[in-house]
Tab-separated table of C-alpha atoms and ligand atoms in Angstrom:
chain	number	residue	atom	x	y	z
P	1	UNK	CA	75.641	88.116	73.967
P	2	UNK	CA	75.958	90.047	77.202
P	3	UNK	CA	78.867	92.807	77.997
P	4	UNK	CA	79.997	95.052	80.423
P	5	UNK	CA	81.239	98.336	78.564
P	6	UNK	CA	81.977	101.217	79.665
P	7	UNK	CA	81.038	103.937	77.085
P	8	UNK	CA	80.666	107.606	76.374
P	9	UNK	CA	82.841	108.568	78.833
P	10	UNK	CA	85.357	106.985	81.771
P	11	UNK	CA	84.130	107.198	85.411
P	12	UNK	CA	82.348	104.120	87.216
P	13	UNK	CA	78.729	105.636	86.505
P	14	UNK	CA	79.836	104.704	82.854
P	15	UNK	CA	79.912	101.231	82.835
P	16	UNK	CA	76.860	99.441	81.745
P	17	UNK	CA	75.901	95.778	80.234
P	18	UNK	CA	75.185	96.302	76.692
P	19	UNK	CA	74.140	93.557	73.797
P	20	UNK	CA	76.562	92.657	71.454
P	21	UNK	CA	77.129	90.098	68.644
P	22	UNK	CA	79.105	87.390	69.509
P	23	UNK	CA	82.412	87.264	67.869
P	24	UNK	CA	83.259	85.017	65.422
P	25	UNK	CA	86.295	82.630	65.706
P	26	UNK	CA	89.443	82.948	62.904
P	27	UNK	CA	92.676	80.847	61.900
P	28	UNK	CA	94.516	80.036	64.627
P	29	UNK	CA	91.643	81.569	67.107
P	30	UNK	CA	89.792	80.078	70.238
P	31	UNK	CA	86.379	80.565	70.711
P	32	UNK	CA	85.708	80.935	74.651
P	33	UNK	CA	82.746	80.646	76.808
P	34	UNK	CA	83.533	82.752	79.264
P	35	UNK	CA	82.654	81.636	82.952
P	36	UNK	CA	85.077	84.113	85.305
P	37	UNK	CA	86.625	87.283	85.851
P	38	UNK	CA	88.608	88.977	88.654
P	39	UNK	CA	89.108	92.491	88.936
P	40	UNK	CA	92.339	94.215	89.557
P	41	UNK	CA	93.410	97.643	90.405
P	42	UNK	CA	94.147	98.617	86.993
P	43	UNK	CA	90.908	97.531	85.848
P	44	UNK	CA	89.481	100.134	88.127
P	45	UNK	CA	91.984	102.763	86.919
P	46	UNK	CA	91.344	102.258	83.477
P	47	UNK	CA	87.323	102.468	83.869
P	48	UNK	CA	87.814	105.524	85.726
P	49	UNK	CA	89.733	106.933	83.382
P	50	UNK	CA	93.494	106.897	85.339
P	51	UNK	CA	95.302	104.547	83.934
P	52	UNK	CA	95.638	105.544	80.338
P	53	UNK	CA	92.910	108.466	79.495
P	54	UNK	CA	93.516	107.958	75.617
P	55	UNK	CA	92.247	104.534	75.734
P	56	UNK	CA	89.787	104.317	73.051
P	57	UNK	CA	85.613	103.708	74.358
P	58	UNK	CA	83.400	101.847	74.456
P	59	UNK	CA	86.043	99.337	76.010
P	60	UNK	CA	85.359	95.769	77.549
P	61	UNK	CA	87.143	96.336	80.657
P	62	UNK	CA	88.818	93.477	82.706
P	63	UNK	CA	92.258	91.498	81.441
P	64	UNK	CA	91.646	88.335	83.641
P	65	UNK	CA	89.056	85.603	82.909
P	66	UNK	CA	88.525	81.698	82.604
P	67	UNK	CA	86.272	79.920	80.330
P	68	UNK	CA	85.484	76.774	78.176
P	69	UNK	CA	86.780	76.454	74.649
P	70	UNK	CA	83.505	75.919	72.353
P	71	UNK	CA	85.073	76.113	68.594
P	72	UNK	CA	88.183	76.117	67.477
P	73	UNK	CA	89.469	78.571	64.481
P	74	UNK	CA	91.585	76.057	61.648
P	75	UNK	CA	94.917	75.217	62.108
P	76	UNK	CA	94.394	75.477	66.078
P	77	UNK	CA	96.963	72.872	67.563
P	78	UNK	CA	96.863	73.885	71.555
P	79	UNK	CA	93.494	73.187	72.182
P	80	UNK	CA	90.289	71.491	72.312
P	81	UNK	CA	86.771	72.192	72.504
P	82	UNK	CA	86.436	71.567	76.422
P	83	UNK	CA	88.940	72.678	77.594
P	84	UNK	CA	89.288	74.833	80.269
P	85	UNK	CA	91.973	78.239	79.736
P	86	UNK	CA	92.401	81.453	81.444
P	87	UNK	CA	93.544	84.686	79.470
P	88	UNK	CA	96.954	85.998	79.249
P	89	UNK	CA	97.676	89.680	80.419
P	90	UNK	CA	100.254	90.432	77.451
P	91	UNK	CA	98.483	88.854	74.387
P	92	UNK	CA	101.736	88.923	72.511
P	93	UNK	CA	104.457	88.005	75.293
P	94	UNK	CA	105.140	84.137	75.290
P	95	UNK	CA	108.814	84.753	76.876
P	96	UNK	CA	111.432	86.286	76.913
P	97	UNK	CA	112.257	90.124	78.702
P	98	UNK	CA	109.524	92.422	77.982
P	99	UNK	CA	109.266	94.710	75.042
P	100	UNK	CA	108.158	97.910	74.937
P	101	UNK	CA	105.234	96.496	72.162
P	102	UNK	CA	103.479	94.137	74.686
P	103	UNK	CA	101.728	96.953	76.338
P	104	UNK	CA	99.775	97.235	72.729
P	105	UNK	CA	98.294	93.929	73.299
P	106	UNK	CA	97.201	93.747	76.842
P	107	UNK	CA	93.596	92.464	77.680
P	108	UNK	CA	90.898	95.386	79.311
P	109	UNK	CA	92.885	98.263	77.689
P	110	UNK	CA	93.860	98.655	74.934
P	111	UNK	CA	92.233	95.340	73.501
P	112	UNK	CA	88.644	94.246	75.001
P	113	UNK	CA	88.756	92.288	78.075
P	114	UNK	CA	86.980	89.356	79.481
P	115	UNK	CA	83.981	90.949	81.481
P	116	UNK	CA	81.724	89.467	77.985
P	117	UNK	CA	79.733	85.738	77.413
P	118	UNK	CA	81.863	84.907	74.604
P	119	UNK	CA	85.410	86.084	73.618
P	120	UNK	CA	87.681	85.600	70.961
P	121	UNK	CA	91.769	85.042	71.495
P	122	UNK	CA	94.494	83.720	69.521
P	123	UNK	CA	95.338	79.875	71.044
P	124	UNK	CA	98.855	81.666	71.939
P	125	UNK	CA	96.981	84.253	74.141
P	126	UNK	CA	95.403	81.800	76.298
P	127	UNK	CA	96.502	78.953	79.295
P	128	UNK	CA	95.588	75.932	80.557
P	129	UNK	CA	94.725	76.250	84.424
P	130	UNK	CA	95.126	73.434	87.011
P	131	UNK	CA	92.154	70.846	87.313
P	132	UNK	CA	91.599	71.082	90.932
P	133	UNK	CA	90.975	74.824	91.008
P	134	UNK	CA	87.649	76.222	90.884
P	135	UNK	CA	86.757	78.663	88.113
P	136	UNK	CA	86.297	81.663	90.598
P	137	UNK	CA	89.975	80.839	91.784
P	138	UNK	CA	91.599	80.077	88.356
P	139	UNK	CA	90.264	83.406	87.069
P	140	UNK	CA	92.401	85.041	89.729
P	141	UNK	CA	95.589	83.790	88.323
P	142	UNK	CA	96.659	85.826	84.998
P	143	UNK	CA	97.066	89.293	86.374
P	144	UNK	CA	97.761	89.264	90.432
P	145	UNK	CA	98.976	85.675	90.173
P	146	UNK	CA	101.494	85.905	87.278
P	147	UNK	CA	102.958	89.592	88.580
P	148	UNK	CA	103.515	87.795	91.881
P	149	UNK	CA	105.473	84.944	90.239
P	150	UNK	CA	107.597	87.209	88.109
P	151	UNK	CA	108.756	88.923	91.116
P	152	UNK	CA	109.702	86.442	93.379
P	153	UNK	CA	110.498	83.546	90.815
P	154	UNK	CA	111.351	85.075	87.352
P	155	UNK	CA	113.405	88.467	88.403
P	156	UNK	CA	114.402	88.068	92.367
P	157	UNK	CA	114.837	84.409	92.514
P	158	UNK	CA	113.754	84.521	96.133
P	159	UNK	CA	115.714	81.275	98.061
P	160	UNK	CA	114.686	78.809	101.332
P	161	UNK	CA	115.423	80.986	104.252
P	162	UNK	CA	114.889	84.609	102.899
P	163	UNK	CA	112.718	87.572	103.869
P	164	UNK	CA	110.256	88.991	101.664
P	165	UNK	CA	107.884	92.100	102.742
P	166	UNK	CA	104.446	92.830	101.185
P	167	UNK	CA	102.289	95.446	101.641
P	168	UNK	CA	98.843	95.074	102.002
P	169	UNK	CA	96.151	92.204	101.827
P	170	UNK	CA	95.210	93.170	98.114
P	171	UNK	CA	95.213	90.548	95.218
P	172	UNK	CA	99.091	90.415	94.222
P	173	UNK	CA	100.250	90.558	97.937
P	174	UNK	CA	98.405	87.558	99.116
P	175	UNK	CA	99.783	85.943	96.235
P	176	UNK	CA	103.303	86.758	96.921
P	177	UNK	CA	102.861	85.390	100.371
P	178	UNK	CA	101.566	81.929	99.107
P	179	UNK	CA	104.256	81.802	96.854
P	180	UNK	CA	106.810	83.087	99.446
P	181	UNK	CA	105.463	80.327	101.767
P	182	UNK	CA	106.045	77.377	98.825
P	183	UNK	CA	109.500	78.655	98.239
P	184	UNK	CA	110.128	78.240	102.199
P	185	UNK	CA	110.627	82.057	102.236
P	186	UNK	CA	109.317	84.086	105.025
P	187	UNK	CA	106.814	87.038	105.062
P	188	UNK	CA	106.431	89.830	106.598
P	189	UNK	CA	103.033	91.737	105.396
P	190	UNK	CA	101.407	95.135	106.345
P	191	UNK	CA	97.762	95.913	106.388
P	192	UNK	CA	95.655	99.331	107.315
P	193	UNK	CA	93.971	96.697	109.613
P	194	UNK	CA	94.794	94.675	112.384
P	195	UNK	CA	91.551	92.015	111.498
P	196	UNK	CA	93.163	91.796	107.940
P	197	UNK	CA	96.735	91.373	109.745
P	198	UNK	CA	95.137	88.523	111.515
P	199	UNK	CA	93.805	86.779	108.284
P	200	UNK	CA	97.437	86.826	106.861
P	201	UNK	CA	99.116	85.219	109.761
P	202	UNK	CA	96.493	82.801	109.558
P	203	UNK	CA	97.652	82.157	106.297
P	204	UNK	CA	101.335	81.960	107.121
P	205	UNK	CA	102.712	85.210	107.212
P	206	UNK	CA	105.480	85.460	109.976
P	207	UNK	CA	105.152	88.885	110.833
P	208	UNK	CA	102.094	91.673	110.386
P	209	UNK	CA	102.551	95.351	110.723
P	210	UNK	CA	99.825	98.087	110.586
P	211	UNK	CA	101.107	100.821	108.568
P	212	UNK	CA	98.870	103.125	109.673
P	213	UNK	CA	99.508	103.029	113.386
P	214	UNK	CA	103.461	101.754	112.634
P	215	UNK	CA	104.246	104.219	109.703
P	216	UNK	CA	107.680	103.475	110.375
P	217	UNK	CA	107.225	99.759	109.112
P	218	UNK	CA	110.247	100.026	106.975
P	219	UNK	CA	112.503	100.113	109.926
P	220	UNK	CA	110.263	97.384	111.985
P	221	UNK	CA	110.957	94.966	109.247
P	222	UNK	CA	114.634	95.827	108.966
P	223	UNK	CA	114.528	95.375	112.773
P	224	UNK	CA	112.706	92.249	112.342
P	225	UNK	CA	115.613	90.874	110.494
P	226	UNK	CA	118.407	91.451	113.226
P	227	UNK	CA	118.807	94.957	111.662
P	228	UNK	CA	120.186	93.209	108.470
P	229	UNK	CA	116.868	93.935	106.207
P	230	UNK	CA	114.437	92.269	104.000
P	231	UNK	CA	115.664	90.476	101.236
P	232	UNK	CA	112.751	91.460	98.138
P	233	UNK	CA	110.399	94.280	98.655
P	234	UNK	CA	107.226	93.802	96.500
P	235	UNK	CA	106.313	96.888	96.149
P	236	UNK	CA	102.880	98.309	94.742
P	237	UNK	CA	101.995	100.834	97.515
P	238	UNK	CA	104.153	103.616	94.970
P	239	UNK	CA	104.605	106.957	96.250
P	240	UNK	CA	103.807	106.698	100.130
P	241	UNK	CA	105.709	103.384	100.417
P	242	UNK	CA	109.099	103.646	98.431
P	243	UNK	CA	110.751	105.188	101.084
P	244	UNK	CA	109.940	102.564	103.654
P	245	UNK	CA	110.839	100.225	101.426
P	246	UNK	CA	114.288	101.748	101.599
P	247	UNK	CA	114.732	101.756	104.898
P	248	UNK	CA	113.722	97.914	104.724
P	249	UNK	CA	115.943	96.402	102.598
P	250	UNK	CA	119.225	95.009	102.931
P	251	UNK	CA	122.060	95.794	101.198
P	252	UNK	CA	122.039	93.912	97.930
P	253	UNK	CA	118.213	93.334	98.036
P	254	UNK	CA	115.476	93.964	95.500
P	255	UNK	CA	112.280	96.118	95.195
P	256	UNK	CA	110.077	94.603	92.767
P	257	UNK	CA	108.413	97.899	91.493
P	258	UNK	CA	105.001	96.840	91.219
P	259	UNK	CA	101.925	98.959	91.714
P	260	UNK	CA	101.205	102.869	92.465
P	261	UNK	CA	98.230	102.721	95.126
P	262	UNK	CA	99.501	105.623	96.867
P	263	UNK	CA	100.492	107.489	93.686
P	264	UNK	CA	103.239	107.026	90.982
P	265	UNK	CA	105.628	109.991	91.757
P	266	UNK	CA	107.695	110.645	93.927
P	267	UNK	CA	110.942	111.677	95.826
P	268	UNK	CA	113.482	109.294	97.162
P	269	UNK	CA	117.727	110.010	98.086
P	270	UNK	CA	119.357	107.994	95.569
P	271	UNK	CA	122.572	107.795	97.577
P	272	UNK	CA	121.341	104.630	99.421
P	273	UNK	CA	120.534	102.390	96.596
P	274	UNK	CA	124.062	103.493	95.166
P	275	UNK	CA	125.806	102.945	98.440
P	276	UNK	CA	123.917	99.940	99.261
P	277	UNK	CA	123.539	98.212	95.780
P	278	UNK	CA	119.834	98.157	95.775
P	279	UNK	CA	118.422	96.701	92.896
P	280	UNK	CA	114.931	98.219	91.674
P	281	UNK	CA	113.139	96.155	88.847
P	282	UNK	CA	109.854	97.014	87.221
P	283	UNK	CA	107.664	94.592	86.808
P	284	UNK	CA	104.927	94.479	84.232
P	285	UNK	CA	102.872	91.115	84.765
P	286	UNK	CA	104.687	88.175	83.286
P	287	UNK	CA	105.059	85.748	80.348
P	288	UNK	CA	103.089	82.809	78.813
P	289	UNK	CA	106.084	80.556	80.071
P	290	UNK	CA	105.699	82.373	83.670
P	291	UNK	CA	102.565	81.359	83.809
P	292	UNK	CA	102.792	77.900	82.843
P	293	UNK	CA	105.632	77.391	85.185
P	294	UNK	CA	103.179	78.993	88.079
P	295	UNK	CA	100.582	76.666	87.108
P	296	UNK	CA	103.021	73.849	88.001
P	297	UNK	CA	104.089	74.907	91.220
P	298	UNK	CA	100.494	76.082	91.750
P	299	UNK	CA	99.344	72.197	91.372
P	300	UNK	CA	102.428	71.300	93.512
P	301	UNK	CA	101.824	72.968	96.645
P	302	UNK	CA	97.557	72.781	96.147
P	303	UNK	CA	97.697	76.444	96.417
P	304	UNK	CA	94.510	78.013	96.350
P	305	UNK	CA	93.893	81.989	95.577
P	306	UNK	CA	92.493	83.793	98.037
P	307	UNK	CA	88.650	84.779	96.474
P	308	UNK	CA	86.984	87.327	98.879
P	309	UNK	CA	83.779	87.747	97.364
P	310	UNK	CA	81.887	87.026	94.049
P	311	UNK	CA	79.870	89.350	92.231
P	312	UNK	CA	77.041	88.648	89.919
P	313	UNK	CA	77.995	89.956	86.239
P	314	UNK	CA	74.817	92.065	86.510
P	315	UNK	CA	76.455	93.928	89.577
P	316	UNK	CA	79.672	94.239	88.220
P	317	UNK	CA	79.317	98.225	89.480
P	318	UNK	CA	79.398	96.603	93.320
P	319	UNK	CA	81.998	94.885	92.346
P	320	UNK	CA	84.121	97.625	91.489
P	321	UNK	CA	82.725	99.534	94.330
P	322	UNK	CA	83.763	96.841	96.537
P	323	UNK	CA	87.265	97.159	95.041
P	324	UNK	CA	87.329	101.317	95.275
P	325	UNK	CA	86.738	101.018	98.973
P	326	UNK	CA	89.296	98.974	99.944
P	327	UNK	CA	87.158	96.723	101.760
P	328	UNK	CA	88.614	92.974	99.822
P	329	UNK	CA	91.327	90.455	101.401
P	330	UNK	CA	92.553	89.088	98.141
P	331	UNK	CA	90.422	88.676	94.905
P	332	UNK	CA	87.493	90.077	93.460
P	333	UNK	CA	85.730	87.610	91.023
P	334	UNK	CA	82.400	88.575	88.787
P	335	UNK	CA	80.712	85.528	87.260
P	336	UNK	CA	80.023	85.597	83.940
P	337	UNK	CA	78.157	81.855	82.974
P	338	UNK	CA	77.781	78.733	84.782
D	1	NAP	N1	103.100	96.158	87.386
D	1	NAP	C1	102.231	95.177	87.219
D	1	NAP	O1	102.378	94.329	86.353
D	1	NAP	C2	101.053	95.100	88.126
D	1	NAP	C3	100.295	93.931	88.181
D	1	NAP	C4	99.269	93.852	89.124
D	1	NAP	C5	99.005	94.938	89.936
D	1	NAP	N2	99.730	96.060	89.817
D	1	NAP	C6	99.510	97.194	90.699
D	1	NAP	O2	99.789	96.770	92.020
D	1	NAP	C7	98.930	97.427	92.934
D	1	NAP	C8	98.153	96.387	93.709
D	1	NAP	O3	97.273	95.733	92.836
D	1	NAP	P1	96.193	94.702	93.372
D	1	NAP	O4	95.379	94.308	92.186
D	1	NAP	O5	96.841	93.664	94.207
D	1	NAP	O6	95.312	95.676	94.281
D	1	NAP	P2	94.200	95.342	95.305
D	1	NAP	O7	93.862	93.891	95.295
D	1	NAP	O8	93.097	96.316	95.092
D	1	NAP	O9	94.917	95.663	96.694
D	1	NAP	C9	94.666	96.818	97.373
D	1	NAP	C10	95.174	96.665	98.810
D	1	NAP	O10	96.453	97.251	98.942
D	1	NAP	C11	96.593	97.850	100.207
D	1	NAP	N3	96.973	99.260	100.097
D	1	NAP	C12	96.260	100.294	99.612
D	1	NAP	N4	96.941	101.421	99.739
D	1	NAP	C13	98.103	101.108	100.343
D	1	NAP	C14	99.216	101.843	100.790
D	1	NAP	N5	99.291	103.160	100.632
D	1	NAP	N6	100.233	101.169	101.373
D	1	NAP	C15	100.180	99.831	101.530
D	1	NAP	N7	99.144	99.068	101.139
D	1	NAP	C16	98.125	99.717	100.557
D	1	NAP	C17	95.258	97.710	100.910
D	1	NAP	O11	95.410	96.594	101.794
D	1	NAP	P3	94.931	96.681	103.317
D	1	NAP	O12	93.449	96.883	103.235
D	1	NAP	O13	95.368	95.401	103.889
D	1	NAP	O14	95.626	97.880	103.917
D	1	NAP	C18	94.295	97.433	99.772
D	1	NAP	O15	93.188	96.651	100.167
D	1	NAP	C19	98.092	98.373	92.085
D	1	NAP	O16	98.705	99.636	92.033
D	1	NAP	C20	98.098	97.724	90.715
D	1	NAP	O17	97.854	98.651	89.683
D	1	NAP	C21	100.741	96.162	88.924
């Protein structure tokens, strides 16, 4: 079967599509035929050697995928051959708060990921996706998807009639503004780009901001609100955004600590979020039960991810090329098989 690896050494010139055997299915395993990926902006980190530079090569990159079951290991009660299941980030979270363990079994680093024809899970470490989504769009779900739903749903509880503010057009934000939109929430996004500004309002977001020619954007949205402030921050800009996140929240309000695209340290005056009761949460992905509780509202409100382009599996390097610069409203998907 055919793989994307990268091997030898990290960096993007690295990766290459090698021939492997395919994996053979055990007790309580799934065998999948895998049709999907999406890429995310770890799985560009982790090729290039960023995100953890002890992970162990040649490595399968990728943690998101969809594909058919084909044979099923004994004792496998979940599933049938047929059926259609995406991956799950955390192999070993069903529920539950997180433990510091789960980051041992997450999907493209440190276990092999889905970029691969066949792959081989335990029937816990895979989900059912809703019927009327397309396997490019259901392969967006596990990763972006799920971290979206944890912050808004699982950790900030986000009500009818609140303000959320996301930053940027990238895979978890346009998630987080479906999902705001469902939960009758309203959004305020930013974008480096006014044409990508224009694609989220078109999607429902109630206000855009450039944060490159408003770098104050933190106050805008406070000002937005009446001078009150956002209710949730999602938060995955990291170093160059924190402290307009600050300045956007209320008092009270939450910034789900997401992503690091600007960098992952920083400095920010801690008197504020004492004197103001900010709440800051991490968030790493989600739960097996998150997911399965997305999938339902996902079927509820028809909402469809947002796929910006799909790559062949044999260009998976434009694919992550595609993803370095930044161009991508939403998701990246490779396909793998028909
Ligand atoms: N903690 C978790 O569990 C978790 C899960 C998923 C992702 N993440 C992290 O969250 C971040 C986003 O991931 P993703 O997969 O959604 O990425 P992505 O799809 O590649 O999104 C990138 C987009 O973010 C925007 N952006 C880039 N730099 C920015 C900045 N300095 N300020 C504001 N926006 C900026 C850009 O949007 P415009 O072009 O519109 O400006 C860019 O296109 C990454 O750091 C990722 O590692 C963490």
């Amino acid at each position: 079967m055919k793989a994307v690896v990268v091997d030898g050494q990290f960096g993007l010139d690295n990766i290459k599509i090698s021939e492997r055997d395919a994996p053979k299915v055990g007790a309580g395993q799934v065998l999948i035929k895998m049709k999907t990926a999406s890429l995310n902006f770890r799985d560009l980190l982790m090729v290039q050697g960023l995100y953890n530079p002890r992970q162990a090569l040649p490595l399968i990159p990728c943690s998101d995928g969809v594909g058919e079951v084909v044979e099923l290991g004994d004792g496998v009660t979940r599933f049938k051959t047929g059926d259609r299941v995406a991956t799950l980030f955390s192999q070993g979270w069903i529920a539950g708060e997180v433990k510091a363990a789960y980051t041992g079994s997450t999907l493209g680093g440190p276990i092999d990921g889905t970029l691969t024809e066949y792959m081989v899970l335990s029937e816990e470490g895979v989900v059912g996706v809703p019927d009327f989504l397309t396997d490019e769009e259901a392969a967006c779900l596990p990763c972006a998807g799920l971290t979206a739903w944890s912050a808004l749903v699982e950790q900030a509880q986000l009500k009818a009639g609140q303000t959320v503010l996301l930053q940027g057009t990238g895979g978890v934000s346009l998630f987080a503004l479906q999902f705001s939109k469902a939960l009758g929430a309203r959004a305020i996004i930013t974008s480096s780009s006014d044409e990508k500004l224009e694609r989220a309002l078109s999607m429902g977001a109630w206000k855009g901001l450039n944060y490159k020619t408003q770098p104050k954007w933190g106050k805008e949205s406070a000002a937005l609100t009446g001078g009150q402030g956002v209710d949730l921050v999602v938060e995955v800009g990291g170093s160059e955004t924190l402290a307009q996140s600050l300045r956007a929240i209320r008092a009270g309000g939450q910034i789900s600590l997401i992503g690091v695209l600007s960098g992952n340290v920083t400095d920010f005056n801690i008197i504020p979020v004492i004197m103001r009761g900010i709440r800051i949460q991490g968030i790493l992905v989600g739960h097996r039960n998150g997911f399965e509780a997305m999938n339902r509202a996902i079927e509820q409100h028809q909402i469809r991810p947002t796929v910006d382009r799909v790559f062949p599996l044999e260009d998976i390097r434009g694919a992550f090329d595609h993803m370095a610069a930044g161009r991508h409203v939403g998701k990246i998907v490779i396909k793998i098989s028909d």
